[in-house]
XYZ file of N, CA and C in Angstrom:
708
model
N 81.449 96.845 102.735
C 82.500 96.163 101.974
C 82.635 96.779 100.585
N 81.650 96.823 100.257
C 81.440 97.560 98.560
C 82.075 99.440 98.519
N 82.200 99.741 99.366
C 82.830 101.166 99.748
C 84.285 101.215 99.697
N 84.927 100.137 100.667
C 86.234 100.312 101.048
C 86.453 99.454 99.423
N 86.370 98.577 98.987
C 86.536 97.843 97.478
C 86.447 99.188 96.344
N 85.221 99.944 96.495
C 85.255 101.017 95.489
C 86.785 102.047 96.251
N 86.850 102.342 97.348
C 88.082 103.567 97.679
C 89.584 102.636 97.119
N 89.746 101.724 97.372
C 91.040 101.019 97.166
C 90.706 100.860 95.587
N 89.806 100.549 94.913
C 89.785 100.462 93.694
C 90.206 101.768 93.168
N 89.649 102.350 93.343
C 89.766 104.283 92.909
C 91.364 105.144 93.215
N 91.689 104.493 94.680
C 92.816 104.721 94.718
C 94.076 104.382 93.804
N 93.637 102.796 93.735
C 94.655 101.481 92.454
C 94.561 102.538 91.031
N 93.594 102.952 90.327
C 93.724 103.463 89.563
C 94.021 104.648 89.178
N 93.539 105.598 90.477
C 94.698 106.988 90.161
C 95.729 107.240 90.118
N 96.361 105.999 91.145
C 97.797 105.401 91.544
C 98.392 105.290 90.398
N 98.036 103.924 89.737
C 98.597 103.929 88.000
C 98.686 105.153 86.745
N 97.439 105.773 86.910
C 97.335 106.783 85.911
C 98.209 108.116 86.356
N 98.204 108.543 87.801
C 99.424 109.374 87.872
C 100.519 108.740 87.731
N 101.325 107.464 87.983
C 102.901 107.135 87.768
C 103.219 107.088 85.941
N 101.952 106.426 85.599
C 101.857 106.672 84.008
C 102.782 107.827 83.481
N 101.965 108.937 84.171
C 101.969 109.992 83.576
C 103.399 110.854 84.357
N 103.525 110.624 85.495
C 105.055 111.403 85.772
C 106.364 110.195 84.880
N 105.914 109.201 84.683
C 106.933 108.386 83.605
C 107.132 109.045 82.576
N 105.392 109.952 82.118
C 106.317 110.341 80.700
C 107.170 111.685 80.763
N 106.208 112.076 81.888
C 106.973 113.600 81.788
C 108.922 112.835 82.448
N 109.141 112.124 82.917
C 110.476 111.787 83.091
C 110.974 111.753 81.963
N 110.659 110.983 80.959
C 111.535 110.083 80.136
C 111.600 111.291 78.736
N 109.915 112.109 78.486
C 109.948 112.631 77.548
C 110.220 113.809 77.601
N 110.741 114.608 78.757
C 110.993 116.341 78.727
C 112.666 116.076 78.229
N 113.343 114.723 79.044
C 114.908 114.953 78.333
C 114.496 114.248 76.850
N 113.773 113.369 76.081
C 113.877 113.406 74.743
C 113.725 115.065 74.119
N 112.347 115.661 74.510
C 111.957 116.822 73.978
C 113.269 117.700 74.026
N 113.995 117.921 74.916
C 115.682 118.568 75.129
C 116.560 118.470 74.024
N 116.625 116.690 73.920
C 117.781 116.259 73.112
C 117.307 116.330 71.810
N 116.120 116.268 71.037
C 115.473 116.702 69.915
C 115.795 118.560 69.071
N 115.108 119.032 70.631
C 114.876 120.783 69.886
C 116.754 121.025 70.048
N 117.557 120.898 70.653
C 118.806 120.988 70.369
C 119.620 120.127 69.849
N 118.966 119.451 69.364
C 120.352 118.083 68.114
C 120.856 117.484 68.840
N 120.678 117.363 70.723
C 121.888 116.733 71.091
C 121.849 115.114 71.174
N 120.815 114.552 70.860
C 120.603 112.822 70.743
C 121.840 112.305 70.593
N 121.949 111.221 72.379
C 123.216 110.756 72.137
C 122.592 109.530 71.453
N 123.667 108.596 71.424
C 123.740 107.325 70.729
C 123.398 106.277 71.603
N 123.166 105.142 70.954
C 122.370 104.019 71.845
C 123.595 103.581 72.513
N 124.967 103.517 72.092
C 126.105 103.196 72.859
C 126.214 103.923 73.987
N 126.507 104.925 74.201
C 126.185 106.145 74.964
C 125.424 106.154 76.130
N 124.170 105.769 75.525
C 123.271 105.613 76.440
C 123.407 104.414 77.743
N 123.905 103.221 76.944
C 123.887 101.692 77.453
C 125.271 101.920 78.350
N 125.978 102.713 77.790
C 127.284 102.770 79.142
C 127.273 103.483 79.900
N 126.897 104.896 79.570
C 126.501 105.414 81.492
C 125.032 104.976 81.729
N 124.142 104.357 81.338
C 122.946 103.669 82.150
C 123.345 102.211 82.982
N 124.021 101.708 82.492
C 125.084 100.719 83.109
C 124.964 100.701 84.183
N 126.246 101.420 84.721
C 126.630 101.931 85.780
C 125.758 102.552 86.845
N 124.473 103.135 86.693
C 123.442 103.454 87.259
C 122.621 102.423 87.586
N 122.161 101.721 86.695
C 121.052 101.078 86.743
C 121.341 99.669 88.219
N 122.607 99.358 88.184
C 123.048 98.203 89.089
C 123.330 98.838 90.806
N 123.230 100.464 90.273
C 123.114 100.729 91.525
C 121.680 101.481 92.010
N 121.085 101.888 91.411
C 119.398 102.055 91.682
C 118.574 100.952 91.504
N 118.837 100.444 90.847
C 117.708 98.881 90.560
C 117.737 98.079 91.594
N 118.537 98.012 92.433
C 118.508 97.195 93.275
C 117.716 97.629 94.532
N 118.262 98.762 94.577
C 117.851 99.679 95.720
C 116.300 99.953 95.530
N 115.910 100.274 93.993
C 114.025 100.712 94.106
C 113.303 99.308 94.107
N 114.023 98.197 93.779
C 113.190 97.127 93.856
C 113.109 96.423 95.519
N 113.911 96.946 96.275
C 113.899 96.534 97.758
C 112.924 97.762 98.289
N 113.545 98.876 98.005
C 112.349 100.011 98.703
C 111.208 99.385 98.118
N 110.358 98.738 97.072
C 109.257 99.108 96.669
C 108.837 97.723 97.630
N 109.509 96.411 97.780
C 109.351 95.373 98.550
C 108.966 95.646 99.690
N 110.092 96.673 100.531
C 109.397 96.672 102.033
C 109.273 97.580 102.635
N 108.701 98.458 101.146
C 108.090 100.083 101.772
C 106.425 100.009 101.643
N 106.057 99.571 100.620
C 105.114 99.427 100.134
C 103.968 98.699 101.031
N 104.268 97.567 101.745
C 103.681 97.442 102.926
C 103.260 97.853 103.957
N 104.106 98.903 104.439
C 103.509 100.099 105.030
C 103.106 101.303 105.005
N 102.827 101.628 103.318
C 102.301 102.861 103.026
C 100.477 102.615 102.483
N 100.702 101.431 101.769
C 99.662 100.882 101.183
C 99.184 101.695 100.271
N 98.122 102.316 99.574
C 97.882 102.780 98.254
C 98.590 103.965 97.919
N 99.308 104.843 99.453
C 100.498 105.685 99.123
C 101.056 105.495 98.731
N 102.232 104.141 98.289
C 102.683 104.112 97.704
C 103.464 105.146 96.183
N 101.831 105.185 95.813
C 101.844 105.517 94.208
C 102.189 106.963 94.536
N 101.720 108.189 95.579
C 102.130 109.020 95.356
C 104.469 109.131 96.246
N 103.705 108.513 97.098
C 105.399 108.507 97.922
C 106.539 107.945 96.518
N 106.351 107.230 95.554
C 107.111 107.030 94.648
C 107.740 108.204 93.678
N 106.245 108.482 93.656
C 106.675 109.479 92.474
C 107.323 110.968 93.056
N 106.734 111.014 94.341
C 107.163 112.501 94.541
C 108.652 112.489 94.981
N 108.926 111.187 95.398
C 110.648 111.122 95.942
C 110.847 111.618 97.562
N 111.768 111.061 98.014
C 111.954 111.505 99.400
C 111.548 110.196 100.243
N 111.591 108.917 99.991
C 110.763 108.141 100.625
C 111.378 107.894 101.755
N 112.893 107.281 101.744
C 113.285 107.036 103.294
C 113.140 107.772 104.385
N 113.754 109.285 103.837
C 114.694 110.222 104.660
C 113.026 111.317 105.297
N 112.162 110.986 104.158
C 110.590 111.553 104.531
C 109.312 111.110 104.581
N 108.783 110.814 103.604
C 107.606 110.009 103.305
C 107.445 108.923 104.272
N 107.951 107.971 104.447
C 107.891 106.570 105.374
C 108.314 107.199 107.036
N 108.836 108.214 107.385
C 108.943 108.659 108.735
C 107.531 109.261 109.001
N 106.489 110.097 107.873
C 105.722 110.666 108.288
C 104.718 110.212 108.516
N 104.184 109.075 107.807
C 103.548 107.689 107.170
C 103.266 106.932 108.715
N 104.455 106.871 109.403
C 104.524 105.774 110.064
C 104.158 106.721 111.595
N 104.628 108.166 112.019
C 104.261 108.447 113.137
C 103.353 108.922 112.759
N 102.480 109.376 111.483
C 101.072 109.381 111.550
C 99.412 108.503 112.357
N 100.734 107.056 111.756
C 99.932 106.045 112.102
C 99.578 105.731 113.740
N 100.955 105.834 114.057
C 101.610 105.865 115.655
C 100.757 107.262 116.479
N 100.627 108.034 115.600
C 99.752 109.374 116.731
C 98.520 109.158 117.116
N 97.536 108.696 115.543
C 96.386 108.441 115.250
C 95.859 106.789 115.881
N 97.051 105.426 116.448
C 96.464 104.368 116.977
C 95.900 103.783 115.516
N 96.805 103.965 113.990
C 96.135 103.202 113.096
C 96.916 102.267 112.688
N 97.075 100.762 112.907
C 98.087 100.275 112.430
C 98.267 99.672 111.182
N 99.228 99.175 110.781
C 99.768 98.954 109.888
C 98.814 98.020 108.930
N 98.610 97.747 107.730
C 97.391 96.976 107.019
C 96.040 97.090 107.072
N 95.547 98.216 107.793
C 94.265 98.351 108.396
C 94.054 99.624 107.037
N 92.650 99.279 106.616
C 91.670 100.320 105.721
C 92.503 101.822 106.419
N 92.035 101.839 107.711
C 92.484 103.025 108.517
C 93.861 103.210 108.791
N 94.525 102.725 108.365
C 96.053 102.823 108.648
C 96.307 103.428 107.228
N 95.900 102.659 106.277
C 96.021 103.141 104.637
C 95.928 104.631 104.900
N 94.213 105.012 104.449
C 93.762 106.240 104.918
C 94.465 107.014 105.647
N 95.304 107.156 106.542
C 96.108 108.064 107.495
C 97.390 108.069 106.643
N 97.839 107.224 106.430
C 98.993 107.042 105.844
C 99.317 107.773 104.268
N 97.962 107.798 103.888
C 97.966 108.573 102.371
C 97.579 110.375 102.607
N 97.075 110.332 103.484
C 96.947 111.769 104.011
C 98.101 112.213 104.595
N 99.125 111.451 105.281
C 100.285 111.782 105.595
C 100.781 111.926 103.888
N 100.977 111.119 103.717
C 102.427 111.362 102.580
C 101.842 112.537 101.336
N 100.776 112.990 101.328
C 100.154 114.337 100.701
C 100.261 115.306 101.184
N 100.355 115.212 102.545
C 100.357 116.768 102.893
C 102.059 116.870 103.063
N 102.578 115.600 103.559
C 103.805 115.701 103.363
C 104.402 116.082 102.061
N 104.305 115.881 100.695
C 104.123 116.022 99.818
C 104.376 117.704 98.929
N 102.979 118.274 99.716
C 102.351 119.694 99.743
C 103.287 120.361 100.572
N 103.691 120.116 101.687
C 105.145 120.640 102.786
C 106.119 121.086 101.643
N 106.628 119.935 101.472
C 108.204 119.606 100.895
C 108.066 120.491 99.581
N 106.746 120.476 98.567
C 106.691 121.611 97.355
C 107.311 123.150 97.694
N 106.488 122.843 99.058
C 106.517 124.749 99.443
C 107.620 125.162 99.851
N 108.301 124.251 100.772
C 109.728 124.373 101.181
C 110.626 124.614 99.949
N 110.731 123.661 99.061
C 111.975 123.994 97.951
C 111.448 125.489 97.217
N 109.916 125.787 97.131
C 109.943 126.776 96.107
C 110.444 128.355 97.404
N 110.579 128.083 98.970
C 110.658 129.093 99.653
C 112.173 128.918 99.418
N 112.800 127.453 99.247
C 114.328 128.028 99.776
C 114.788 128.051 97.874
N 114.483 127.927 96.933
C 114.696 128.309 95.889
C 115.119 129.994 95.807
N 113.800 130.522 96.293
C 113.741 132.220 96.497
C 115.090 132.699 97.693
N 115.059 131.750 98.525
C 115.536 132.491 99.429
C 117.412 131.545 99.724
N 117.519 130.870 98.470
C 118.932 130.504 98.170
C 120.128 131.558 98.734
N 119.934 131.743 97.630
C 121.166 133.386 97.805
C 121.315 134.028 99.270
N 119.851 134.338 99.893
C 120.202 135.261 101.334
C 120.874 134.105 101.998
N 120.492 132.969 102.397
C 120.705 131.930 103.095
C 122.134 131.562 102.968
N 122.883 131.663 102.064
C 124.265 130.910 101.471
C 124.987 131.103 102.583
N 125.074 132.110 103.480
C 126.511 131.885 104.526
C 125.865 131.274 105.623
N 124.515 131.306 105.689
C 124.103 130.344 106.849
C 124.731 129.070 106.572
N 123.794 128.564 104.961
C 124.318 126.934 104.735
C 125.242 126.444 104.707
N 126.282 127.528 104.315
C 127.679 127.234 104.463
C 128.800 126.963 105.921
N 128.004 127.408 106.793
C 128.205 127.418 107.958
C 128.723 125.855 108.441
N 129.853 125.782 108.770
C 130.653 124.753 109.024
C 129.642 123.753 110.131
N 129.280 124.327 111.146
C 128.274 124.273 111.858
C 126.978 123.446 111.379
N 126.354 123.920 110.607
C 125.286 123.780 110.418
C 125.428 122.302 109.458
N 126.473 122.624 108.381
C 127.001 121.303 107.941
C 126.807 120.119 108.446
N 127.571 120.474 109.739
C 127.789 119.611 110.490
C 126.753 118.636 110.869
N 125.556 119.715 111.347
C 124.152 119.289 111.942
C 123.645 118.640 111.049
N 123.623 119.166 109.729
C 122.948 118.565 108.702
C 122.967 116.766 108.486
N 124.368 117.139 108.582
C 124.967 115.351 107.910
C 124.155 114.505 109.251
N 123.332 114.499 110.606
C 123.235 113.795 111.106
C 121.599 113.765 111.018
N 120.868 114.769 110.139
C 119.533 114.476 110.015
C 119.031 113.313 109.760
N 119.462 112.697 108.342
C 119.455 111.089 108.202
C 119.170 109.833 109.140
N 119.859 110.087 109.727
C 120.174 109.032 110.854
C 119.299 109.388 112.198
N 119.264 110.347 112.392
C 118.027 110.689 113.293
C 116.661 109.889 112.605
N 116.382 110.098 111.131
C 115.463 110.121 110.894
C 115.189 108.429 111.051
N 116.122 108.030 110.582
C 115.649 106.252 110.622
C 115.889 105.365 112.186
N 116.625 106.740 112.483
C 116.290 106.231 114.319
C 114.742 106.066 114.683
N 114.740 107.431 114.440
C 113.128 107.141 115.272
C 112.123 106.322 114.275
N 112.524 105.890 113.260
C 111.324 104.895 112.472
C 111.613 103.724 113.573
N 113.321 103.810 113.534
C 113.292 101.995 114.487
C 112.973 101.999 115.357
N 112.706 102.717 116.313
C 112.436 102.958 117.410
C 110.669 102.580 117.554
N 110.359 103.336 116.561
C 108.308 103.209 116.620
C 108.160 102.033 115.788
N 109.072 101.077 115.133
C 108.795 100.033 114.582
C 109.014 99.164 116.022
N 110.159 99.148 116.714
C 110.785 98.383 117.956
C 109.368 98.068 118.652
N 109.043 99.895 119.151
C 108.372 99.630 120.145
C 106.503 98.609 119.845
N 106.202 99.113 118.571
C 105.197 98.804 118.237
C 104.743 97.510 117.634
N 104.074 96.785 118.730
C 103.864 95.231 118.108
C 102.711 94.723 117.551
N 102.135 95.735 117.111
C 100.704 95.539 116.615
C 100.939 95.532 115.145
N 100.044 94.472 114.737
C 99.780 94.686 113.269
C 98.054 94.338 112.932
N 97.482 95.129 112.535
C 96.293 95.502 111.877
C 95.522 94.999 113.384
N 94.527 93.627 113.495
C 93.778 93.425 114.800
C 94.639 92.385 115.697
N 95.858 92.191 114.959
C 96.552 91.541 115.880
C 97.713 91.900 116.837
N 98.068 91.321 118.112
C 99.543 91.458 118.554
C 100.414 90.417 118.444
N 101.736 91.349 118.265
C 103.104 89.811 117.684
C 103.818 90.338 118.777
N 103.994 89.107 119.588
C 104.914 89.078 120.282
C 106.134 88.394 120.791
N 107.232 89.560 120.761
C 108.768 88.834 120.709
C 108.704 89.356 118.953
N 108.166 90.290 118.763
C 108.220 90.556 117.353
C 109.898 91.242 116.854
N 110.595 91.722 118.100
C 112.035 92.442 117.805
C 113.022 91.132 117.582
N 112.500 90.200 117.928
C 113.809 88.910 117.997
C 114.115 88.789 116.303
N 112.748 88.617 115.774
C 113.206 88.694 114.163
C 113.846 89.670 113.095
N 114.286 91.049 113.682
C 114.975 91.880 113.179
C 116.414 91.883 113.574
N 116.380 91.115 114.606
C 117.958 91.077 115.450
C 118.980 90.240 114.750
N 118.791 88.966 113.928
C 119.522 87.735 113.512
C 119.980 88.530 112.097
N 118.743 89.579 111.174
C 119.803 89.889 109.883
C 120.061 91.234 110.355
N 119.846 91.865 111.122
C 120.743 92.878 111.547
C 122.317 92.417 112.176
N 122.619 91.380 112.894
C 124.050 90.829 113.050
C 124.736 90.319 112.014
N 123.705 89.791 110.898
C 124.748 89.653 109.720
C 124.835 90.781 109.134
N 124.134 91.670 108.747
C 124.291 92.886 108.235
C 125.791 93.532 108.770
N 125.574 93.661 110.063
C 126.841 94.137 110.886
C 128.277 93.429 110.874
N 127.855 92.120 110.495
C 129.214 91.283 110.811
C 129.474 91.157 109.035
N 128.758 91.175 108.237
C 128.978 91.337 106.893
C 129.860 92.502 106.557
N 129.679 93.366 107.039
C 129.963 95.008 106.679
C 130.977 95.271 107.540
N 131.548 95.085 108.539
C 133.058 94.697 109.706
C 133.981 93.542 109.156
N 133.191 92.580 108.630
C 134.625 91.188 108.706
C 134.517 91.005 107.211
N 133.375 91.177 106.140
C 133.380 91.118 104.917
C 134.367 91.991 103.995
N 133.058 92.946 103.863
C 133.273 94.179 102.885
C 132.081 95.095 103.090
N 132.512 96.260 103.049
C 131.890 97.574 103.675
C 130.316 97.657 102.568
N 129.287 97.916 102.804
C 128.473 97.973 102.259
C 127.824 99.296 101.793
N 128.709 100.005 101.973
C 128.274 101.690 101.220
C 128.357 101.713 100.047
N 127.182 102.295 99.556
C 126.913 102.039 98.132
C 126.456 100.380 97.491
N 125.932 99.525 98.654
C 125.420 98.358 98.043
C 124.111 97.994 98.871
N 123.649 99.390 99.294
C 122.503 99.029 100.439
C 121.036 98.511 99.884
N 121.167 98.694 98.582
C 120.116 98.051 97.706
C 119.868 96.412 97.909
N 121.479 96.182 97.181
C 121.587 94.562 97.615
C 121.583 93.703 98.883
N 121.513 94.980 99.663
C 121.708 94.515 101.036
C 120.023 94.435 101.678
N 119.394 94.970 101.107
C 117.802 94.509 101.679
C 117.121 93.676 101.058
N 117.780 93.581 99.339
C 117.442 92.003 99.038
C 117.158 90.999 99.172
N 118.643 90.734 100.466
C 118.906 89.993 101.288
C 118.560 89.824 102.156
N 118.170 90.475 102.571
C 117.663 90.605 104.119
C 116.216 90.119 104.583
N 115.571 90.722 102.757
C 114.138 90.658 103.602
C 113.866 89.532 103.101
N 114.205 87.980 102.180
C 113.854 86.957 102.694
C 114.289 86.420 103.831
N 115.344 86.926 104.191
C 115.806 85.849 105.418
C 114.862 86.374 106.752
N 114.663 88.053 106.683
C 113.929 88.223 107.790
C 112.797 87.482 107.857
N 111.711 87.575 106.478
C 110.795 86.570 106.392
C 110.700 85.090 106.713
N 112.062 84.767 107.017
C 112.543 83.299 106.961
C 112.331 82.839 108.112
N 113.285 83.817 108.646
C 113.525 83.757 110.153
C 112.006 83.882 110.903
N 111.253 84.647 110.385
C 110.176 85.293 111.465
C 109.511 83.957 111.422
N 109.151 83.228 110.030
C 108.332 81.931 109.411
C 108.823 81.172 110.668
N 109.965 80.771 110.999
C 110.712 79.740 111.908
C 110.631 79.945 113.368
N 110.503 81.545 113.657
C 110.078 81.776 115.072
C 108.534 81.082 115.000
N 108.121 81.721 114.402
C 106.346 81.482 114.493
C 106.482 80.081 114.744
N 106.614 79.365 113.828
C 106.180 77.935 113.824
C 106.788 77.146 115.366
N 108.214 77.625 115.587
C 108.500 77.389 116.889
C 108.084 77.803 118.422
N 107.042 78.345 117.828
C 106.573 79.448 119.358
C 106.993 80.255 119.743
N 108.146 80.751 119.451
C 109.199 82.340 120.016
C 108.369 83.616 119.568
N 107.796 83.498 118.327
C 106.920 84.371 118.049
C 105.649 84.456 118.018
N 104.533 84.622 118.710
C 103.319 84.578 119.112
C 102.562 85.353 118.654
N 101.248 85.433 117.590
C 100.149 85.607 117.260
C 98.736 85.974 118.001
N 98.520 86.935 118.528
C 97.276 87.182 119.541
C 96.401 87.991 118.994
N 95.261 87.879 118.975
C 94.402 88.870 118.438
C 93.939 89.727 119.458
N 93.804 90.990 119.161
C 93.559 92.438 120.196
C 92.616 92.074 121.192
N 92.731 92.295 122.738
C 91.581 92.163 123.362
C 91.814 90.790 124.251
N 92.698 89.594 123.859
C 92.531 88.773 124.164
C 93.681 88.536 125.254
């Protein structure tokens, strides 16, 4: 017990002391900019195009951090900072877990899961500094109407197969939930019938998991207690 308390402790705090520290290098390489060249805008300036940003990222990092964070566990701290979380980090995270039989909340699920999103991490460095170099030769490939094409559907592949290994997989840490898909189904139809008979939700997908994930919580609370959703521990 005193081991896994010291690794999660050790982890909690490198966690903090690296986001610390990529905060400042965020905030202070554009002061250091706007300093050595005079260009310091004004606090007006600032407050009106941060505006406009902030109502549309704030919403969105405070839902990713809600119901990402649960399944990365002390990854977290690096999957934040390095960026890429939907479209990478949380796909690699999760069929890590799915290859290895570690599930979700488990010491050992953590552990796999933070070794995923590092080496994932270490990948994605090497990739931009290869296609950095190799920009220029590449340009009529990327440009390739074709390839375009292919591109725009990577996305969606990618959060396919998360739903898919979330669908199929009903385990959580030593337990099984079962009828565990019924509770994703009720705010996925409002989601759908919100976004068809409402108003289109592109560009409000932040606010839209807001929403979602108490009611999913709501909903799941109400299966459980009603019996639709069932609680078993492994083995039994």
């Amino acid at each position: 017990m005193s081991d896994k308390n010291s690794y999660f402790n050790r982890a909690h705090r490198l966690g903090r002391i690296g986001a610390l520290i990529s905060i400042l290098f965020m905030v202070g390489i554009p002061i250091v900019i706007c300093v050595v060249y005079d260009v310091i805008p004004s606090f007006n300036e600032v407050i009106t195009t941060a505006v406009g940003l902030l109502a549309v990222y704030v919403p969105t990092a405070l839902s990713e951090f809600v119901s990402y964070t649960p399944m990365l566990g002390t990854a977290c701290y690096i999957t934040f900072i390095t960026g890429n979380v939907g479209n990478m980090k949380i796909p690699c995270a999760l069929n890590a877990m799915e290859m290895t039989d570690s599930p979700l909340g488990t010491e050992r699920g953590d552990t796999v899961s933070a070794i995923a999103v590092s080496v994932s991490s270490m990948v994605t460095m090497a990739i931009i500094a290869l296609g950095v170099v190799l920009l220029v030769p590449l340009q009529p490939i990327l440009q390739n109407p074709t390839v375009q094409v292919a591109t725009s559907f990577m996305l969606p592949a990618l959060f396919g197969s998360m739903v898919v290994t979330n669908v199929a997989n009903n385990k959580s840490g030593e337990y099984r939930i079962k009828n565990r898909v019924l509770t994703m189904l009720a705010p996925m139809a409002c989601v759908i019938a919100f976004h068809y008979l409402v108003m289109p939700i592109n560009g409000k997908e932040g606010y839209t998991m807001i929403a979602t994930i108490p009611l999913t919580i709501a909903l799941a609370y109400i299966m459980y207690r009603t019996g639709i959703v069932k609680v078993e521990k492994e083995g039994k």
